[in-house]
Amino acid sequence: EVQLVESGGGLVKPGGSLKLSCAASGFTFSTYSMNWVRQAPGKGLEWVSSISSSSHYIYYADSVKGRFTISRDNAKNSLYLQMNSLRAEDTAVYYCARDRGAVVVGHDYWGQGTVVTVSS
Amino acid sequence: DIQMTQSPSTLSASVGDRVTITCRASQSISTWLAWYQQKPGKAPKFLIYKASSLESGVPSRFSGSGSGTEFTLTINSLQPEDFATYYCQQCNSYPWTFGQGTKVEIK
């Protein structure tokens, strides 16, 4: 059974940092591209970042470019999101999500999400 | 960036109704469109990819159609468990973008 379990969320002050983790199991993690998608309270879904299976290709939303860094450790079946210079507008539930296949047609498995709150 | 616009934002329907949600892209995305269902407090669930391909395990009352810039998600014979918010997402080019969502409510 495919499982994605996020952790690392919490309350942080504006300008602070946080590192999210996503532990994957039930599939060959090293062969799938992965993503972070967030959802602000009461709002819709916003794609944040993607990383290819070998980390060769990395993409970011403009809203986080230069502040967030996506990475992965295939030996540990883990995905990460290092978030720096956090702002109030980064407050959201952060989901990790797997790309369905080699050609991206959507995200077929999602974690339960981890809550990030940026507030003084 | 490609903008995705869904309509309506909210839809009131009854069990057994046929409902249709529209998603429009600001430029052609061929059939690189996915649909998701989200219930309160839960992660999104993947329903449809490539505009019309049903993900394994998704009930056949869900269907998708369209290409280019206009797409639809149809739910035939709405069931109680289908009351949720639905999102489209374009997978044509980065940054991936989602529609703002359509909430399907009980009439």
XYZ file of N, CA and C in Angstrom:
681
model
N 0.841 -1.197 0.000
C 0.000 0.000 0.000
C 0.875 1.245 0.000
N 0.594 2.139 -0.933
C 1.352 3.389 -1.008
C 1.003 4.270 0.193
N 2.025 4.753 0.862
C 1.815 5.680 1.972
C 2.795 6.831 1.869
N 2.285 8.014 2.133
C 3.101 9.224 2.214
C 2.755 9.894 3.543
N 3.760 10.103 4.373
C 3.522 10.663 5.698
C 4.398 11.889 5.888
N 3.738 13.053 5.963
C 4.468 14.305 6.157
C 4.706 14.566 7.647
N 5.752 15.310 7.916
C 6.049 15.732 9.284
C 6.865 17.011 9.226
N 7.020 17.650 10.392
C 7.873 18.817 10.468
C 7.144 20.149 10.524
N 5.837 20.127 10.382
C 5.089 21.375 10.450
C 5.069 21.940 11.861
N 4.601 23.162 11.963
C 4.517 23.783 13.279
C 4.337 25.280 13.171
N 4.470 25.939 14.316
C 4.345 27.393 14.404
C 5.725 28.022 14.316
N 5.884 28.974 13.430
C 7.168 29.646 13.250
C 6.923 31.143 13.057
N 7.853 31.944 13.502
C 7.724 33.390 13.362
C 8.077 33.833 11.945
N 7.517 34.940 11.503
C 7.889 35.468 10.185
C 9.399 35.640 10.097
N 9.946 35.241 8.964
C 11.380 35.278 8.768
C 12.094 34.014 9.207
N 11.378 33.136 9.860
C 11.963 31.900 10.354
C 12.047 30.817 9.310
N 12.530 29.654 9.745
C 12.740 28.511 8.852
C 12.079 27.263 9.412
N 11.801 26.344 8.507
C 11.201 25.071 8.880
C 11.570 24.070 7.799
N 11.755 22.815 8.179
C 12.025 21.780 7.184
C 10.962 20.703 7.290
N 10.249 20.497 6.202
C 9.238 19.451 6.144
C 9.844 18.170 5.585
N 9.321 17.065 6.051
C 9.734 15.762 5.541
C 8.512 14.978 5.096
N 8.736 14.081 4.162
C 7.677 13.182 3.697
C 8.294 11.795 3.564
N 7.821 10.877 4.385
C 8.318 9.503 4.343
C 7.420 8.674 3.439
N 8.034 8.034 2.464
C 7.285 7.253 1.477
C 7.485 5.760 1.703
N 6.440 5.011 1.444
C 6.533 3.551 1.548
C 5.506 2.916 0.622
N 5.726 1.645 0.321
C 4.759 0.902 -0.491
C 4.977 1.011 -1.986
N 6.030 1.697 -2.411
C 6.348 1.791 -3.825
C 7.841 2.091 -3.968
N 8.334 1.968 -5.196
C 9.752 2.222 -5.448
C 9.956 3.721 -5.581
N 10.238 4.351 -4.457
C 10.314 5.808 -4.358
C 11.261 6.404 -5.391
N 12.364 5.736 -5.622
C 13.422 6.296 -6.470
C 13.031 6.416 -7.936
N 11.884 5.879 -8.310
C 11.475 5.928 -9.713
C 10.353 6.927 -9.975
N 9.946 7.665 -8.956
C 8.834 8.602 -9.117
C 9.261 10.043 -8.839
N 8.771 10.953 -9.655
C 8.873 12.370 -9.328
C 7.897 12.680 -8.205
N 8.248 13.672 -7.400
C 7.442 14.017 -6.234
C 7.186 15.519 -6.196
N 6.196 15.893 -5.405
C 5.758 17.283 -5.369
C 5.381 17.699 -3.946
N 5.399 18.991 -3.730
C 4.765 19.619 -2.576
C 3.644 20.510 -3.101
N 2.486 20.376 -2.490
C 1.316 21.185 -2.817
C 0.785 21.728 -1.504
N 0.366 22.974 -1.471
C -0.118 23.534 -0.213
C -1.526 24.079 -0.368
N -2.153 24.276 0.784
C -3.523 24.781 0.806
C -3.661 25.711 2.010
N -3.782 26.989 1.740
C -3.982 27.966 2.804
C -5.373 27.755 3.416
N -5.561 28.180 4.650
C -6.857 27.966 5.322
C -8.024 28.507 4.496
N -8.977 27.642 4.206
C -10.174 28.033 3.466
C -9.949 28.336 1.998
N -8.773 28.033 1.497
C -8.432 28.351 0.102
C -8.244 27.094 -0.729
N -7.899 27.298 -2.004
C -7.703 26.188 -2.912
C -6.285 25.635 -2.870
N -6.027 24.720 -3.781
C -4.728 24.053 -3.850
C -3.731 24.896 -4.633
N -2.498 24.921 -4.160
C -1.418 25.638 -4.829
C -0.210 24.717 -4.935
N 0.201 24.422 -6.155
C 1.438 23.657 -6.356
C 2.630 24.493 -5.893
N 3.558 23.860 -5.188
C 4.714 24.567 -4.623
C 6.008 24.202 -5.345
N 6.265 22.896 -5.502
C 7.555 22.479 -6.034
C 7.491 21.036 -6.488
N 8.342 20.701 -7.470
C 8.454 19.333 -7.966
C 9.923 18.957 -8.081
N 10.202 17.671 -7.924
C 11.549 17.154 -8.076
C 11.466 15.831 -8.818
N 12.320 15.647 -9.800
C 12.321 14.407 -10.568
C 12.923 13.269 -9.747
N 12.801 12.074 -10.273
C 13.205 10.888 -9.522
C 14.677 10.912 -9.109
N 15.515 11.465 -9.976
C 16.958 11.493 -9.697
C 17.429 12.838 -9.191
N 16.464 13.734 -8.944
C 16.755 15.114 -8.505
C 17.350 15.964 -9.623
N 17.304 15.443 -10.840
C 17.915 16.171 -11.948
C 17.104 17.417 -12.335
N 15.778 17.285 -12.214
C 14.905 18.400 -12.586
C 14.149 18.869 -11.351
N 14.206 20.159 -11.106
C 13.553 20.767 -9.951
C 12.835 22.022 -10.415
N 11.619 22.204 -9.927
C 10.807 23.354 -10.304
C 10.166 23.946 -9.052
N 9.952 25.256 -9.112
C 9.321 25.966 -7.995
C 8.260 26.929 -8.504
N 7.245 27.157 -7.671
C 6.317 28.241 -7.920
C 7.040 29.555 -7.671
N 6.663 30.582 -8.408
C 7.306 31.889 -8.226
C 7.172 32.384 -6.794
N 6.070 32.017 -6.147
C 5.790 32.508 -4.798
C 6.794 32.002 -3.755
N 7.534 30.937 -4.085
C 8.473 30.372 -3.102
C 9.902 30.322 -3.629
N 10.088 30.662 -4.893
C 11.408 30.571 -5.501
C 12.407 31.449 -4.741
N 13.565 30.877 -4.448
C 14.587 31.611 -3.714
C 14.460 31.495 -2.208
N 13.336 30.980 -1.738
C 13.125 30.814 -0.288
C 12.995 29.346 0.114
N 12.403 28.552 -0.756
C 12.175 27.128 -0.460
C 13.133 26.281 -1.298
N 13.519 25.138 -0.733
C 14.369 24.193 -1.447
C 13.803 22.788 -1.291
N 13.511 22.160 -2.413
C 13.036 20.783 -2.401
C 14.227 19.849 -2.569
N 14.174 18.719 -1.909
C 15.237 17.721 -2.054
C 14.673 16.351 -1.730
N 15.450 15.333 -2.002
C 15.017 13.973 -1.709
C 16.221 13.112 -1.394
N 15.973 12.054 -0.660
C 16.996 11.064 -0.351
C 16.397 9.714 -0.724
N 16.763 9.211 -1.872
C 16.158 7.961 -2.345
C 16.563 6.771 -1.475
N 17.699 6.856 -0.845
C 18.123 5.765 0.043
C 17.238 5.693 1.285
N 16.688 6.843 1.659
C 15.836 6.901 2.844
C 14.355 6.994 2.484
N 14.038 6.917 1.190
C 12.646 7.024 0.735
C 11.972 8.271 1.297
N 12.679 9.374 1.207
C 12.176 10.593 1.832
C 12.268 11.805 0.919
N 11.284 12.667 1.055
C 11.205 13.935 0.348
C 11.255 15.042 1.381
N 11.869 16.164 1.012
C 12.022 17.259 1.961
C 11.630 18.589 1.326
N 11.277 19.543 2.199
C 11.085 20.912 1.765
C 11.666 21.823 2.830
N 12.780 22.450 2.499
C 13.394 23.429 3.396
C 12.768 24.781 3.095
N 12.162 25.358 4.109
C 11.465 26.627 3.935
C 12.157 27.706 4.765
N 12.682 28.717 4.092
C 13.356 29.835 4.750
C 12.589 31.132 4.509
N 12.932 32.144 5.286
C 12.317 33.475 5.131
C 10.798 33.357 5.036
N 10.239 32.625 5.970
C 8.804 32.355 5.931
C 7.983 33.612 6.156
N 6.847 33.655 5.480
C 5.931 34.784 5.533
C 4.567 34.299 6.012
N 3.746 35.245 6.428
C 2.400 34.886 6.883
C 1.632 34.151 5.788
N 1.867 34.553 4.547
C 1.130 33.942 3.432
C 1.597 32.520 3.106
N 2.620 32.046 3.787
C 3.044 30.641 3.646
C 2.266 29.723 4.581
N 1.436 30.308 5.428
C 0.610 29.503 6.330
C -0.330 28.622 5.513
N -0.259 27.313 5.741
C -1.027 26.377 4.919
C -0.832 24.958 5.431
N -1.665 24.075 4.923
C -1.395 22.649 5.021
C -0.508 22.287 3.836
N 0.587 21.608 4.115
C 1.515 21.207 3.063
C 1.385 19.706 2.830
N 1.096 19.355 1.585
C 0.953 17.961 1.202
C 2.139 17.544 0.321
N 2.630 16.334 0.525
C 3.498 15.760 -0.496
C 2.632 14.866 -1.367
N 2.972 14.811 -2.632
C 2.152 14.076 -3.590
C 3.039 13.447 -4.654
N 2.673 12.256 -5.059
C 3.447 11.517 -6.054
C 2.908 11.761 -7.454
N 3.801 11.936 -8.416
C 3.366 11.972 -9.807
C 2.932 10.575 -10.227
N 1.889 10.548 -11.056
C 1.314 9.262 -11.407
C 2.252 8.384 -12.232
N 3.048 8.983 -13.061
C 3.915 8.177 -13.909
C 5.067 8.995 -14.449
N 5.794 8.415 -15.374
C 6.958 9.087 -15.948
C 6.560 10.373 -16.672
N 5.392 10.331 -17.309
C 4.834 11.541 -17.907
C 3.819 12.082 -16.917
N 3.992 13.318 -16.521
C 3.144 13.854 -15.454
C 1.728 14.077 -15.971
N 0.795 13.324 -15.384
C -0.614 13.484 -15.741
C -1.438 13.826 -14.512
N -0.748 14.026 -13.406
C -1.429 14.336 -12.165
C -0.736 13.643 -11.015
N -1.266 13.865 -9.820
C -0.657 13.332 -8.601
C -1.599 12.289 -8.005
N -1.164 11.021 -8.039
C -2.102 9.956 -7.706
C -2.165 9.594 -6.230
N -1.124 9.877 -5.479
C -1.146 9.625 -4.044
C -0.691 10.858 -3.290
N -1.395 11.141 -2.196
C -1.117 12.316 -1.374
C -0.959 11.887 0.085
N -0.128 12.630 0.808
C -0.066 12.421 2.239
C -1.242 13.097 2.921
N -1.272 13.001 4.233
C -2.372 13.585 5.003
C -2.152 15.073 5.265
N -0.950 15.541 5.012
C -0.643 16.959 5.173
C -0.027 17.288 6.518
N 0.767 18.346 6.550
C 1.324 18.865 7.784
C 1.083 20.372 7.804
N 0.695 20.879 8.959
C 0.271 22.279 9.072
C 1.450 23.179 9.414
N 1.608 24.204 8.618
C 2.616 25.231 8.866
C 1.892 26.539 9.159
N 2.194 27.127 10.302
C 1.602 28.401 10.688
C 2.716 29.410 10.900
N 2.668 30.502 10.149
C 3.671 31.556 10.269
C 3.000 32.752 10.931
N 3.387 33.003 12.160
C 2.750 34.067 12.928
C 3.667 34.510 14.061
N 3.593 35.780 14.384
C 4.380 36.299 15.498
C 3.629 36.153 16.818
N 2.175 32.007 -16.956
C 1.550 30.876 -16.304
C 0.154 30.633 -16.889
N -0.265 29.388 -16.887
C -1.586 29.039 -17.389
C -2.598 29.188 -16.260
N -3.627 29.983 -16.506
C -4.675 30.186 -15.511
C -5.809 29.192 -15.765
N -6.292 28.615 -14.674
C -7.401 27.660 -14.744
C -8.599 28.260 -14.027
N -9.732 28.295 -14.708
C -10.942 28.891 -14.142
C -12.060 27.868 -14.147
N -12.598 27.611 -12.971
C -13.688 26.656 -12.836
C -15.014 27.378 -12.673
N -16.067 26.753 -13.156
C -17.415 27.262 -12.927
C -18.388 26.093 -12.813
N -19.414 26.230 -11.937
C -19.553 27.355 -11.013
C -18.616 27.204 -9.815
N -18.586 28.172 -8.936
C -17.800 28.060 -7.717
C -18.513 27.160 -6.710
N -19.821 27.229 -6.711
C -20.645 26.390 -5.846
C -21.806 25.846 -6.657
N -22.164 24.633 -6.366
C -23.231 23.955 -7.086
C -24.093 23.219 -6.057
N -25.388 23.481 -6.076
C -26.308 22.782 -5.172
C -27.045 21.712 -5.957
N -27.017 20.503 -5.454
C -27.624 19.388 -6.174
C -28.187 18.372 -5.191
N -28.993 17.484 -5.721
C -29.613 16.435 -4.904
C -29.043 15.084 -5.279
N -29.163 14.151 -4.362
C -28.744 12.775 -4.650
C -29.504 12.284 -5.884
N -28.770 11.705 -6.800
C -29.359 11.209 -8.035
C -29.236 12.160 -9.209
N -28.890 13.410 -8.947
C -28.731 14.399 -10.019
C -27.496 14.106 -10.853
N -27.513 14.634 -12.053
C -26.331 14.648 -12.913
C -25.764 16.061 -12.828
N -24.483 16.162 -12.468
C -23.867 17.474 -12.324
C -22.669 17.598 -13.255
N -22.465 18.822 -13.711
C -21.351 19.099 -14.613
C -20.576 20.312 -14.114
N -19.267 20.159 -14.052
C -18.368 21.229 -13.653
C -17.474 21.546 -14.843
N -17.293 22.831 -15.092
C -16.477 23.268 -16.222
C -15.155 23.840 -15.748
N -14.120 23.568 -16.508
C -12.781 24.096 -16.234
C -12.228 24.658 -17.538
N -11.812 25.908 -17.505
C -11.262 26.549 -18.691
C -9.807 26.952 -18.460
N -8.981 26.695 -19.449
C -7.565 27.071 -19.387
C -7.344 28.345 -20.183
N -6.382 29.147 -19.738
C -6.112 30.422 -20.402
C -5.397 30.255 -21.736
N -4.873 29.043 -21.974
C -4.287 28.699 -23.271
C -4.436 27.201 -23.456
N -4.229 26.754 -24.671
C -4.432 25.343 -24.949
C -3.493 24.451 -24.141
N -4.098 23.418 -23.545
C -3.303 22.450 -22.789
C -3.516 21.039 -23.329
N -4.000 20.956 -24.591
C -4.300 19.660 -25.189
C -5.241 18.899 -24.246
N -4.832 17.732 -23.790
C -5.660 16.996 -22.820
C -4.914 16.788 -21.506
N -3.965 17.681 -21.225
C -3.159 17.552 -20.015
C -3.896 18.141 -18.811
N -4.979 17.487 -18.452
C -5.819 17.964 -17.375
C -6.184 16.843 -16.425
N -6.117 17.144 -15.143
C -6.488 16.201 -14.103
C -7.613 16.792 -13.252
N -8.379 15.900 -12.650
C -9.452 16.300 -11.728
C -9.234 15.609 -10.382
N -9.530 16.348 -9.319
C -9.410 15.848 -7.955
C -10.690 16.137 -7.184
N -10.927 15.303 -6.184
C -12.021 15.501 -5.240
C -11.402 15.707 -3.864
N -11.902 16.693 -3.132
C -11.396 16.898 -1.768
C -12.560 17.073 -0.801
N -12.504 16.332 0.279
C -13.481 16.478 1.360
C -12.830 17.229 2.507
N -13.632 17.895 3.340
C -13.079 18.741 4.409
C -12.115 17.987 5.299
N -10.944 18.574 5.506
C -9.950 17.996 6.383
C -9.180 16.828 5.805
N -9.412 16.539 4.537
C -8.755 15.391 3.898
C -7.883 15.845 2.737
N -6.967 14.967 2.343
C -6.142 15.233 1.176
C -6.976 15.057 -0.091
N -6.593 15.720 -1.154
C -7.276 15.505 -2.436
C -7.165 14.059 -2.885
N -8.189 13.648 -3.631
C -8.212 12.310 -4.225
C -8.181 12.460 -5.738
N -7.307 11.705 -6.370
C -7.099 11.752 -7.821
C -8.226 11.023 -8.517
N -8.919 11.695 -9.430
C -10.077 11.090 -10.091
C -9.824 10.758 -11.558
N -9.350 11.749 -12.297
C -9.265 11.653 -13.741
C -7.958 12.271 -14.221
N -7.342 11.659 -15.219
C -6.137 12.210 -15.834
C -6.290 12.207 -17.353
N -5.434 12.989 -17.993
C -5.519 13.138 -19.453
C -6.947 13.460 -19.880
N -7.578 14.293 -19.118
C -8.905 14.866 -19.369
C -10.063 13.881 -19.250
N -9.829 12.618 -19.640
C -10.967 11.702 -19.697
C -10.664 10.292 -19.190
N -9.451 10.045 -18.737
C -9.087 8.699 -18.260
C -9.395 8.580 -16.774
N -10.198 7.592 -16.448
C -10.616 7.396 -15.062
C -9.531 6.650 -14.292
N -9.121 7.190 -13.177
C -8.127 6.520 -12.341
C -8.725 5.233 -11.796
N -7.891 4.236 -11.633
C -8.330 2.953 -11.097
C -9.031 3.110 -9.751
N -10.170 2.455 -9.613
C -10.895 2.494 -8.350
C -11.911 3.612 -8.243
N -11.897 4.524 -9.193
C -12.858 5.639 -9.167
C -14.168 5.159 -9.816
N -15.294 5.408 -9.168
C -16.577 4.928 -9.723
C -16.837 5.452 -11.130
N -17.489 4.641 -11.914
C -17.730 4.972 -13.326
C -18.750 6.092 -13.504
N -19.402 6.524 -12.431
C -20.326 7.661 -12.569
C -19.554 8.973 -12.797
N -18.267 8.951 -12.545
C -17.413 10.108 -12.838
C -16.879 9.984 -14.262
N -16.940 11.085 -14.991
C -16.359 11.101 -16.326
C -15.836 12.488 -16.637
N -14.841 12.536 -17.512
C -14.270 13.802 -17.915
C -14.207 13.885 -19.429
N -14.242 15.107 -19.915
C -14.134 15.313 -21.355
C -13.496 16.654 -21.636
N -13.181 16.875 -22.899
C -12.649 18.150 -23.326
C -11.228 18.069 -23.841
N -10.822 19.129 -24.478
C -9.452 19.274 -24.959
C -9.227 20.732 -25.301
N -7.963 21.096 -25.413
C -7.659 22.490 -25.735
C -7.796 23.381 -24.514
N -8.878 24.135 -24.448
C -9.062 25.064 -23.339
C -10.319 24.810 -22.514
N -11.179 23.934 -22.937
C -12.428 23.720 -22.212
C -12.640 22.258 -21.861
N -12.938 22.046 -20.578
C -13.036 20.700 -20.039
C -14.242 20.610 -19.108
N -14.759 19.402 -18.974
C -15.862 19.191 -18.055
C -15.648 17.925 -17.235
N -16.116 17.997 -16.003
C -16.225 16.826 -15.135
C -17.717 16.602 -14.915
N -18.154 15.399 -15.197
C -19.560 15.056 -15.015
C -19.683 13.945 -13.984
N -20.640 14.113 -13.105
C -20.960 13.063 -12.132
C -22.396 12.638 -12.412
N -22.560 11.411 -12.849
C -23.892 10.883 -13.112
C -24.451 10.260 -11.838
N -25.721 10.544 -11.558
C -26.368 9.994 -10.385
C -25.554 10.261 -9.114
N -25.547 11.508 -8.718
C -24.777 11.970 -7.560
C -25.100 11.147 -6.319
N -24.063 10.708 -5.649
C -24.215 9.910 -4.432
C -23.865 10.746 -3.194
N -24.346 10.369 -2.017
C -24.059 11.171 -0.808
C -22.566 11.410 -0.589
N -21.746 10.437 -0.937
C -20.294 10.584 -0.716
C -19.621 11.500 -1.739
N -20.392 11.970 -2.738
C -19.807 12.831 -3.765
C -19.854 14.310 -3.398
N -20.537 14.637 -2.298
C -20.583 16.037 -1.891
C -19.198 16.414 -1.358
N -18.550 17.309 -2.078
C -17.136 17.619 -1.847
C -16.762 18.808 -2.725
N -15.494 19.177 -2.675
C -14.970 20.218 -3.564
C -14.112 19.554 -4.630
N -14.271 20.016 -5.851
C -13.572 19.427 -6.989
C -12.634 20.463 -7.603
N -11.428 20.009 -7.933
C -10.409 20.875 -8.530
C -9.925 20.292 -9.842
N -9.716 21.165 -10.820
C -8.990 20.755 -12.017
C -7.552 21.242 -11.880
N -6.656 20.609 -12.625
C -5.239 20.977 -12.618
C -4.675 20.750 -14.014
N -3.944 21.740 -14.499
C -3.287 21.545 -15.790
C -1.887 20.966 -15.564
N -1.548 19.980 -16.389
C -0.233 19.332 -16.335
C 0.477 19.502 -17.674
N 0.168 20.613 -18.340
C 0.795 20.871 -19.638
C 2.179 21.477 -19.486
N 2.306 22.409 -18.558
C 3.593 23.072 -18.376
C 3.694 23.628 -16.956
N 4.945 23.690 -16.476
C 5.177 24.281 -15.167
C 5.006 25.798 -15.251
N 4.493 26.420 -14.205
C 4.060 25.813 -12.948
C 2.693 25.136 -13.097
N 2.577 23.938 -12.530
C 1.259 23.312 -12.519
C 0.302 24.272 -11.816
N -0.898 24.402 -12.355
C -1.863 25.297 -11.747
C -3.211 24.602 -11.601
N -3.889 24.967 -10.514
C -5.195 24.408 -10.194
C -6.287 25.450 -10.434
N -7.479 24.960 -10.714
C -8.632 25.829 -10.674
C -8.931 26.194 -9.228
N -9.827 27.133 -9.035
C -10.118 27.625 -7.688
C -11.027 26.695 -6.904
N -11.576 25.706 -7.575
C -12.418 24.721 -6.908
C -13.901 24.954 -7.139
N -14.647 23.861 -7.142
C -16.109 23.901 -7.218
C -16.662 23.058 -6.081
N -17.420 23.686 -5.214
C -18.010 22.973 -4.084
C -19.376 22.444 -4.492
N -19.549 21.150 -4.369
C -20.838 20.518 -4.655
C -21.556 20.313 -3.326
N -22.647 21.047 -3.154
C -23.405 21.043 -1.896
C -24.715 20.285 -2.052
N -25.249 19.898 -0.920
C -26.567 19.248 -0.906
C -27.649 20.322 -1.024
N -28.542 20.127 -1.960
C -29.644 21.084 -2.139
C -30.671 20.895 -1.019
